[in-house]
């Protein structure tokens, strides 16, 4: 039950940020759908493994695949969907908690949240960069073969 | 058209730079900006184009056969995500590469893109409420926390647009907004409107915290744009400290 509520919150949050980023029309809907998909993958991965960074990595792989597909369907830059659908994953809360602990001189809490935010963002970036490289080179290869 | 004279080359380069500058401001990655400028210049017949861009500056040198190379730089300030504009600029760049129109018509198209507005103020206010409420629940808040976070979101948007009119300093704006957010969250709990001040705050924090810039800075590191990554990383960590400070300040009052 709590997971369904979380998914709904993730979709609404993503939709909100998509509006703030001035995404228009049908793309707004697909951005929100991306948020749902990404958080869904994260929750499923969290059932299988206890490693949060691995969950983040897998969800970012899904995010990039979705963004690349949607960018080709809607003929827009990949950034449009990559930035908006990533919203539920972004470790903004952890970043805030790290700084909050720092100001309270809770060094242990700051180290915990800070390293979490940093490593989570790093595993997301790794997932995104890796998938982008694989998809782009596969796409190039595919188009070259079709031309021949 | 193909370039034959130096002043034509400078005009084309200026157009390419304007497109690149606006792309950067709209939130495009540095690699996309560099790639777009290079493609546009190459389309007009340059023999070699060297582009270097970081988040705050673009430098381009365009080499053509027959006359000396020309260089232009742009200082870029203020980055705000506007993905609709990014999309249209990207389409414009593609159209330029395919049809190579005269620089005057590019300027017209660019001006048209710049005129397009964002969502209206009431919609943005509602969006702030939506985001605050959604993230308050996302991090484990209950219905009362959600409602108070959404209400504070509405007030924050009004407060933010007021502060932004007075000052352009992003750090100062963030400090004032987060202090107001923390104060209102504590007030809401005192008045019995919400249950947990921290879970109400986290919804409002998500509006201000530069989480996307933080994640993008690591992406920049991974794709080899180290200087851009460093700049964005330092900026987002500093802003996060300021926001945490702002939300902690009202705690001394209660």
GROMACS .gro file of C-alpha atoms in nm:
model
  402
    1UNK     CA    1   0.000   0.000   0.000
    2UNK     CA    2   0.273   0.245   0.098
    3UNK     CA    3   0.445   0.166  -0.231
    4UNK     CA    4   0.136   0.264  -0.433
    5UNK     CA    5   0.119   0.594  -0.245
    6UNK     CA    6   0.490   0.647  -0.312
    7UNK     CA    7   0.441   0.579  -0.683
    8UNK     CA    8   0.151   0.824  -0.700
    9UNK     CA    9   0.361   1.087  -0.520
   10UNK     CA   10   0.651   1.022  -0.760
   11UNK     CA   11   0.427   1.074  -1.063
   12UNK     CA   12   0.279   1.397  -0.926
   13UNK     CA   13   0.622   1.528  -0.826
   14UNK     CA   14   0.760   1.451  -1.171
   15UNK     CA   15   0.461   1.617  -1.336
   16UNK     CA   16   0.516   1.926  -1.120
   17UNK     CA   17   0.881   1.956  -1.216
   18UNK     CA   18   0.796   1.893  -1.581
   19UNK     CA   19   0.568   2.198  -1.568
   20UNK     CA   20   0.840   2.404  -1.395
   21UNK     CA   21   1.080   2.301  -1.674
   22UNK     CA   22   0.825   2.430  -1.924
   23UNK     CA   23   0.757   2.100  -2.099
   24UNK     CA   24   0.444   2.137  -2.311
   25UNK     CA   25   0.154   1.931  -2.438
   26UNK     CA   26   0.163   1.553  -2.470
   27UNK     CA   27   0.527   1.540  -2.362
   28UNK     CA   28   0.417   1.642  -2.012
   29UNK     CA   29   0.221   1.318  -1.983
   30UNK     CA   30   0.510   1.106  -2.105
   31UNK     CA   31   0.752   1.276  -1.866
   32UNK     CA   32   0.524   1.190  -1.574
   33UNK     CA   33   0.491   0.835  -1.705
   34UNK     CA   34   0.871   0.817  -1.711
   35UNK     CA   35   0.877   0.914  -1.342
   36UNK     CA   36   0.635   0.631  -1.267
   37UNK     CA   37   0.841   0.381  -1.465
   38UNK     CA   38   1.171   0.484  -1.307
   39UNK     CA   39   1.042   0.470  -0.950
   40UNK     CA   40   0.865   0.141  -1.028
   41UNK     CA   41   1.194  -0.013  -1.142
   42UNK     CA   42   1.366   0.123  -0.831
   43UNK     CA   43   1.104  -0.037  -0.602
   44UNK     CA   44   1.121  -0.370  -0.784
   45UNK     CA   45   1.501  -0.367  -0.765
   46UNK     CA   46   1.478  -0.281  -0.395
   47UNK     CA   47   1.282  -0.605  -0.344
   48UNK     CA   48   1.556  -0.810  -0.507
   49UNK     CA   49   1.868  -0.647  -0.365
   50UNK     CA   50   1.936  -0.448  -0.047
   51UNK     CA   51   2.202  -0.238  -0.218
   52UNK     CA   52   2.045   0.104  -0.282
   53UNK     CA   53   2.319   0.213  -0.520
   54UNK     CA   54   2.256  -0.089  -0.742
   55UNK     CA   55   1.883  -0.004  -0.741
   56UNK     CA   56   1.970   0.352  -0.844
   57UNK     CA   57   2.195   0.223  -1.120
   58UNK     CA   58   1.928  -0.011  -1.260
   59UNK     CA   59   1.660   0.258  -1.243
   60UNK     CA   60   1.890   0.501  -1.430
   61UNK     CA   61   1.952   0.241  -1.701
   62UNK     CA   62   1.573   0.215  -1.742
   63UNK     CA   63   1.546   0.595  -1.734
   64UNK     CA   64   1.798   0.637  -2.015
   65UNK     CA   65   1.640   0.367  -2.233
   66UNK     CA   66   1.299   0.532  -2.185
   67UNK     CA   67   1.437   0.882  -2.253
   68UNK     CA   68   1.621   0.774  -2.569
   69UNK     CA   69   1.310   0.596  -2.703
   70UNK     CA   70   1.078   0.887  -2.622
   71UNK     CA   71   1.321   1.137  -2.774
   72UNK     CA   72   1.309   0.945  -3.103
   73UNK     CA   73   0.930   0.907  -3.091
   74UNK     CA   74   0.865   1.274  -3.012
   75UNK     CA   75   1.166   1.409  -3.207
   76UNK     CA   76   1.304   1.615  -2.919
   77UNK     CA   77   1.645   1.625  -2.747
   78UNK     CA   78   1.699   1.339  -2.502
   79UNK     CA   79   1.755   1.592  -2.222
   80UNK     CA   80   1.383   1.675  -2.213
   81UNK     CA   81   1.288   1.331  -2.082
   82UNK     CA   82   1.619   1.248  -1.914
   83UNK     CA   83   1.599   1.545  -1.677
   84UNK     CA   84   1.228   1.529  -1.601
   85UNK     CA   85   1.180   1.153  -1.554
   86UNK     CA   86   1.485   1.138  -1.323
   87UNK     CA   87   1.312   1.353  -1.059
   88UNK     CA   88   1.206   1.071  -0.819
   89UNK     CA   89   1.564   0.936  -0.814
   90UNK     CA   90   1.747   1.266  -0.756
   91UNK     CA   91   1.909   1.247  -0.408
   92UNK     CA   92   1.799   1.601  -0.313
   93UNK     CA   93   1.665   1.492   0.024
   94UNK     CA   94   1.994   1.325   0.120
   95UNK     CA   95   2.191   1.629   0.002
   96UNK     CA   96   1.975   1.849   0.224
   97UNK     CA   97   2.006   1.617   0.524
   98UNK     CA   98   2.385   1.607   0.485
   99UNK     CA   99   2.409   1.986   0.496
  100UNK     CA  100   2.157   2.004   0.780
  101UNK     CA  101   2.368   1.759   0.987
  102UNK     CA  102   2.680   1.958   0.900
  103UNK     CA  103   2.526   2.274   1.044
  104UNK     CA  104   2.424   2.088   1.362
  105UNK     CA  105   2.781   1.953   1.395
  106UNK     CA  106   2.648   1.599   1.366
  107UNK     CA  107   2.956   1.482   1.177
  108UNK     CA  108   2.848   1.118   1.163
  109UNK     CA  109   2.508   1.200   1.016
  110UNK     CA  110   2.668   1.441   0.769
  111UNK     CA  111   2.914   1.173   0.655
  112UNK     CA  112   2.632   0.917   0.621
  113UNK     CA  113   2.390   1.135   0.421
  114UNK     CA  114   2.667   1.310   0.230
  115UNK     CA  115   2.832   0.991   0.111
  116UNK     CA  116   2.488   0.850   0.029
  117UNK     CA  117   2.399   1.155  -0.184
  118UNK     CA  118   2.736   1.151  -0.358
  119UNK     CA  119   2.746   0.778  -0.427
  120UNK     CA  120   2.382   0.764  -0.532
  121UNK     CA  121   2.433   1.051  -0.777
  122UNK     CA  122   2.750   0.880  -0.901
  123UNK     CA  123   2.573   0.548  -0.959
  124UNK     CA  124   2.293   0.732  -1.142
  125UNK     CA  125   2.546   0.911  -1.360
  126UNK     CA  126   2.726   0.585  -1.430
  127UNK     CA  127   2.398   0.422  -1.534
  128UNK     CA  128   2.300   0.714  -1.756
  129UNK     CA  129   2.642   0.757  -1.923
  130UNK     CA  130   2.692   0.385  -1.982
  131UNK     CA  131   2.346   0.332  -2.130
  132UNK     CA  132   2.374   0.643  -2.348
  133UNK     CA  133   2.703   0.521  -2.495
  134UNK     CA  134   2.566   0.171  -2.562
  135UNK     CA  135   2.241   0.296  -2.718
  136UNK     CA  136   2.410   0.562  -2.935
  137UNK     CA  137   2.666   0.321  -3.079
  138UNK     CA  138   2.404   0.051  -3.134
  139UNK     CA  139   2.182   0.306  -3.311
  140UNK     CA  140   2.468   0.424  -3.533
  141UNK     CA  141   2.553   0.065  -3.622
  142UNK     CA  142   2.189  -0.017  -3.698
  143UNK     CA  143   2.145   0.281  -3.930
  144UNK     CA  144   2.470   0.208  -4.114
  145UNK     CA  145   2.361  -0.150  -4.182
  146UNK     CA  146   2.020  -0.043  -4.307
  147UNK     CA  147   2.176   0.202  -4.551
  148UNK     CA  148   2.387  -0.077  -4.702
  149UNK     CA  149   2.425   3.027  -4.897
  150UNK     CA  150   2.795   2.958  -4.858
  151UNK     CA  151   3.035   3.202  -4.694
  152UNK     CA  152   3.278   3.383  -4.922
  153UNK     CA  153   3.369   3.696  -4.722
  154UNK     CA  154   3.494   3.751  -4.370
  155UNK     CA  155   3.202   3.964  -4.249
  156UNK     CA  156   2.958   3.696  -4.368
  157UNK     CA  157   3.152   3.442  -4.166
  158UNK     CA  158   3.130   3.667  -3.861
  159UNK     CA  159   2.754   3.703  -3.903
  160UNK     CA  160   2.707   3.327  -3.929
  161UNK     CA  161   2.930   3.270  -3.629
  162UNK     CA  162   2.732   3.526  -3.428
  163UNK     CA  163   2.408   3.339  -3.508
  164UNK     CA  164   2.561   3.006  -3.411
  165UNK     CA  165   2.690   3.159  -3.087
  166UNK     CA  166   2.347   3.305  -3.004
  167UNK     CA  167   2.186   2.965  -3.051
  168UNK     CA  168   2.455   2.800  -2.839
  169UNK     CA  169   2.421   3.063  -2.567
  170UNK     CA  170   2.045   3.022  -2.547
  171UNK     CA  171   2.080   2.642  -2.546
  172UNK     CA  172   2.317   2.667  -2.249
  173UNK     CA  173   2.080   2.899  -2.063
  174UNK     CA  174   1.786   2.665  -2.131
  175UNK     CA  175   1.969   2.380  -1.959
  176UNK     CA  176   2.143   2.189  -2.240
  177UNK     CA  177   2.456   1.987  -2.168
  178UNK     CA  178   2.787   2.148  -2.258
  179UNK     CA  179   2.857   1.876  -2.515
  180UNK     CA  180   2.530   1.953  -2.695
  181UNK     CA  181   2.613   2.324  -2.706
  182UNK     CA  182   2.960   2.259  -2.850
  183UNK     CA  183   2.821   2.010  -3.101
  184UNK     CA  184   2.543   2.244  -3.218
  185UNK     CA  185   2.775   2.541  -3.274
  186UNK     CA  186   3.021   2.322  -3.464
  187UNK     CA  187   2.750   2.176  -3.687
  188UNK     CA  188   2.597   2.515  -3.772
  189UNK     CA  189   2.937   2.664  -3.863
  190UNK     CA  190   3.036   2.359  -4.066
  191UNK     CA  191   2.705   2.377  -4.256
  192UNK     CA  192   2.800   2.723  -4.385
  193UNK     CA  193   3.127   2.592  -4.524
  194UNK     CA  194   3.386   2.639  -4.249
  195UNK     CA  195   3.692   2.422  -4.291
  196UNK     CA  196   3.750   2.381  -3.919
  197UNK     CA  197   3.562   2.490  -3.606
  198UNK     CA  198   3.700   2.481  -3.251
  199UNK     CA  199   3.443   2.526  -2.975
  200UNK     CA  200   3.509   2.529  -2.604
  201UNK     CA  201   3.229   2.580  -2.357
  202UNK     CA  202   3.180   2.568  -1.983
  203UNK     CA  203   2.860   2.664  -1.800
  204UNK     CA  204   2.955   3.033  -1.787
  205UNK     CA  205   3.138   3.092  -2.116
  206UNK     CA  206   3.160   2.987  -2.481
  207UNK     CA  207   3.465   3.042  -2.706
  208UNK     CA  208   3.453   2.958  -3.077
  209UNK     CA  209   3.708   2.997  -3.354
  210UNK     CA  210   3.591   2.940  -3.709
  211UNK     CA  211   3.845   2.873  -3.987
  212UNK     CA  212   3.749   2.928  -4.349
  213UNK     CA  213   3.951   2.900  -4.669
  214UNK     CA  214   4.043   3.233  -4.827
  215UNK     CA  215   4.050   3.465  -4.524
  216UNK     CA  216   4.180   3.478  -4.169
  217UNK     CA  217   3.995   3.283  -3.894
  218UNK     CA  218   3.742   3.462  -3.672
  219UNK     CA  219   3.687   3.413  -3.300
  220UNK     CA  220   3.396   3.512  -3.079
  221UNK     CA  221   3.327   3.461  -2.712
  222UNK     CA  222   3.011   3.482  -2.503
  223UNK     CA  223   2.978   3.523  -2.130
  224UNK     CA  224   2.677   3.323  -2.013
  225UNK     CA  225   2.498   3.404  -1.689
  226UNK     CA  226   2.191   3.262  -1.525
  227UNK     CA  227   2.093   2.908  -1.611
  228UNK     CA  228   1.727   2.814  -1.589
  229UNK     CA  229   1.572   2.495  -1.714
  230UNK     CA  230   1.337   2.569  -2.005
  231UNK     CA  231   1.308   2.243  -2.193
  232UNK     CA  232   1.050   2.374  -2.440
  233UNK     CA  233   1.293   2.643  -2.556
  234UNK     CA  234   1.573   2.385  -2.570
  235UNK     CA  235   1.357   2.170  -2.796
  236UNK     CA  236   1.277   2.459  -3.034
  237UNK     CA  237   1.638   2.577  -3.048
  238UNK     CA  238   1.742   2.225  -3.134
  239UNK     CA  239   1.487   2.215  -3.417
  240UNK     CA  240   1.609   2.554  -3.541
  241UNK     CA  241   1.969   2.427  -3.548
  242UNK     CA  242   1.864   2.121  -3.746
  243UNK     CA  243   1.672   2.338  -3.991
  244UNK     CA  244   1.976   2.565  -4.035
  245UNK     CA  245   2.204   2.270  -4.107
  246UNK     CA  246   1.961   2.133  -4.365
  247UNK     CA  247   1.860   2.456  -4.546
  248UNK     CA  248   2.137   2.706  -4.465
  249UNK     CA  249   1.915   3.020  -4.455
  250UNK     CA  250   2.055   3.376  -4.450
  251UNK     CA  251   2.166   3.503  -4.105
  252UNK     CA  252   1.886   3.764  -4.098
  253UNK     CA  253   1.615   3.499  -4.111
  254UNK     CA  254   1.792   3.302  -3.835
  255UNK     CA  255   1.782   3.612  -3.614
  256UNK     CA  256   1.407   3.639  -3.679
  257UNK     CA  257   1.346   3.274  -3.588
  258UNK     CA  258   1.558   3.312  -3.276
  259UNK     CA  259   1.365   3.621  -3.169
  260UNK     CA  260   1.040   3.429  -3.218
  261UNK     CA  261   1.163   3.146  -2.995
  262UNK     CA  262   1.274   3.392  -2.727
  263UNK     CA  263   0.926   3.548  -2.720
  264UNK     CA  264   0.751   3.227  -2.616
  265UNK     CA  265   0.651   3.248  -2.255
  266UNK     CA  266   0.647   3.003  -1.968
  267UNK     CA  267   0.336   2.871  -1.796
  268UNK     CA  268   0.128   3.148  -1.636
  269UNK     CA  269   0.184   3.255  -1.276
  270UNK     CA  270  -0.129   3.086  -1.129
  271UNK     CA  271  -0.027   2.755  -1.288
  272UNK     CA  272   0.324   2.790  -1.144
  273UNK     CA  273   0.178   2.856  -0.800
  274UNK     CA  274  -0.032   2.540  -0.829
  275UNK     CA  275   0.277   2.350  -0.944
  276UNK     CA  276   0.469   2.458  -0.634
  277UNK     CA  277   0.182   2.329  -0.421
  278UNK     CA  278   0.173   2.002  -0.618
  279UNK     CA  279   0.548   1.940  -0.585
  280UNK     CA  280   0.561   2.027  -0.214
  281UNK     CA  281   0.263   1.808  -0.132
  282UNK     CA  282   0.384   1.518  -0.344
  283UNK     CA  283   0.735   1.510  -0.195
  284UNK     CA  284   0.605   1.551   0.159
  285UNK     CA  285   0.408   1.227   0.106
  286UNK     CA  286   0.695   1.068  -0.088
  287UNK     CA  287   0.925   1.099   0.214
  288UNK     CA  288   0.661   0.958   0.450
  289UNK     CA  289   0.436   1.248   0.554
  290UNK     CA  290   0.065   1.201   0.628
  291UNK     CA  291  -0.237   1.382   0.483
  292UNK     CA  292  -0.211   1.678   0.722
  293UNK     CA  293   0.159   1.724   0.637
  294UNK     CA  294   0.074   1.711   0.267
  295UNK     CA  295  -0.190   1.982   0.295
  296UNK     CA  296   0.032   2.214   0.497
  297UNK     CA  297   0.330   2.154   0.265
  298UNK     CA  298   0.109   2.240  -0.035
  299UNK     CA  299  -0.017   2.558   0.133
  300UNK     CA  300   0.339   2.662   0.220
  301UNK     CA  301   0.435   2.591  -0.142
  302UNK     CA  302   0.178   2.846  -0.258
  303UNK     CA  303   0.311   3.108  -0.017
  304UNK     CA  304   0.672   3.029  -0.113
  305UNK     CA  305   0.607   3.088  -0.483
  306UNK     CA  306   0.453   3.428  -0.411
  307UNK     CA  307   0.740   3.513  -0.174
  308UNK     CA  308   1.001   3.394  -0.423
  309UNK     CA  309   0.867   3.600  -0.712
  310UNK     CA  310   0.864   3.903  -0.481
  311UNK     CA  311   1.227   3.846  -0.370
  312UNK     CA  312   1.342   3.779  -0.727
  313UNK     CA  313   1.206   4.115  -0.833
  314UNK     CA  314   1.425   4.288  -0.575
  315UNK     CA  315   1.753   4.097  -0.614
  316UNK     CA  316   1.924   3.882  -0.875
  317UNK     CA  317   2.153   3.699  -0.631
  318UNK     CA  318   2.047   3.331  -0.632
  319UNK     CA  319   2.216   3.252  -0.299
  320UNK     CA  320   2.036   3.534  -0.120
  321UNK     CA  321   1.701   3.440  -0.277
  322UNK     CA  322   1.751   3.079  -0.168
  323UNK     CA  323   1.841   3.183   0.188
  324UNK     CA  324   1.534   3.405   0.227
  325UNK     CA  325   1.298   3.150   0.070
  326UNK     CA  326   1.424   2.861   0.279
  327UNK     CA  327   1.412   3.068   0.599
  328UNK     CA  328   1.050   3.154   0.516
  329UNK     CA  329   0.980   2.787   0.440
  330UNK     CA  330   1.125   2.670   0.771
  331UNK     CA  331   0.936   2.939   0.964
  332UNK     CA  332   0.603   2.850   0.800
  333UNK     CA  333   0.657   2.476   0.857
  334UNK     CA  334   0.717   2.530   1.229
  335UNK     CA  335   0.421   2.767   1.243
  336UNK     CA  336   0.196   2.509   1.074
  337UNK     CA  337   0.287   2.247   1.336
  338UNK     CA  338   0.233   2.497   1.619
  339UNK     CA  339  -0.110   2.585   1.478
  340UNK     CA  340  -0.201   2.216   1.457
  341UNK     CA  341  -0.223   2.221   1.079
  342UNK     CA  342   0.053   1.962   1.029
  343UNK     CA  343   0.214   1.688   1.238
  344UNK     CA  344   0.584   1.678   1.148
  345UNK     CA  345   0.779   1.998   1.077
  346UNK     CA  346   1.065   1.807   0.912
  347UNK     CA  347   0.837   1.614   0.673
  348UNK     CA  348   0.657   1.936   0.577
  349UNK     CA  349   0.992   2.107   0.519
  350UNK     CA  350   1.131   1.830   0.299
  351UNK     CA  351   0.849   1.890   0.046
  352UNK     CA  352   0.947   2.257   0.026
  353UNK     CA  353   1.318   2.173   0.029
  354UNK     CA  354   1.275   1.975  -0.292
  355UNK     CA  355   1.157   2.294  -0.467
  356UNK     CA  356   1.478   2.476  -0.383
  357UNK     CA  357   1.752   2.213  -0.349
  358UNK     CA  358   1.979   2.188  -0.656
  359UNK     CA  359   1.954   1.808  -0.673
  360UNK     CA  360   1.944   1.804  -1.053
  361UNK     CA  361   2.251   2.028  -1.082
  362UNK     CA  362   2.428   1.802  -0.831
  363UNK     CA  363   2.350   1.487  -1.032
  364UNK     CA  364   2.434   1.659  -1.361
  365UNK     CA  365   2.771   1.767  -1.222
  366UNK     CA  366   2.861   1.402  -1.169
  367UNK     CA  367   2.735   1.324  -1.518
  368UNK     CA  368   2.968   1.595  -1.650
  369UNK     CA  369   3.261   1.427  -1.472
  370UNK     CA  370   3.170   1.094  -1.629
  371UNK     CA  371   3.147   1.240  -1.979
  372UNK     CA  372   3.479   1.422  -1.948
  373UNK     CA  373   3.369   1.785  -1.896
  374UNK     CA  374   3.568   1.818  -1.576
  375UNK     CA  375   3.570   2.197  -1.539
  376UNK     CA  376   3.194   2.224  -1.593
  377UNK     CA  377   3.142   1.938  -1.350
  378UNK     CA  378   3.357   2.106  -1.084
  379UNK     CA  379   3.180   2.440  -1.122
  380UNK     CA  380   2.835   2.286  -1.099
  381UNK     CA  381   2.938   2.061  -0.809
  382UNK     CA  382   3.070   2.348  -0.598
  383UNK     CA  383   2.771   2.567  -0.687
  384UNK     CA  384   2.515   2.303  -0.591
  385UNK     CA  385   2.687   2.206  -0.264
  386UNK     CA  386   2.714   2.574  -0.162
  387UNK     CA  387   2.349   2.634  -0.247
  388UNK     CA  388   2.251   2.322  -0.049
  389UNK     CA  389   2.438   2.454   0.257
  390UNK     CA  390   2.264   2.790   0.224
  391UNK     CA  391   1.924   2.619   0.201
  392UNK     CA  392   1.995   2.398   0.503
  393UNK     CA  393   2.101   2.710   0.693
  394UNK     CA  394   1.781   2.887   0.591
  395UNK     CA  395   1.558   2.603   0.708
  396UNK     CA  396   1.753   2.571   1.035
  397UNK     CA  397   1.733   2.942   1.122
  398UNK     CA  398   1.366   2.954   1.237
  399UNK     CA  399   1.443   2.659   1.469
  400UNK     CA  400   1.605   2.907   1.706
  401UNK     CA  401   1.275   3.096   1.733
  402UNK     CA  402   1.059   2.800   1.829
   0.00000   0.00000   0.00000
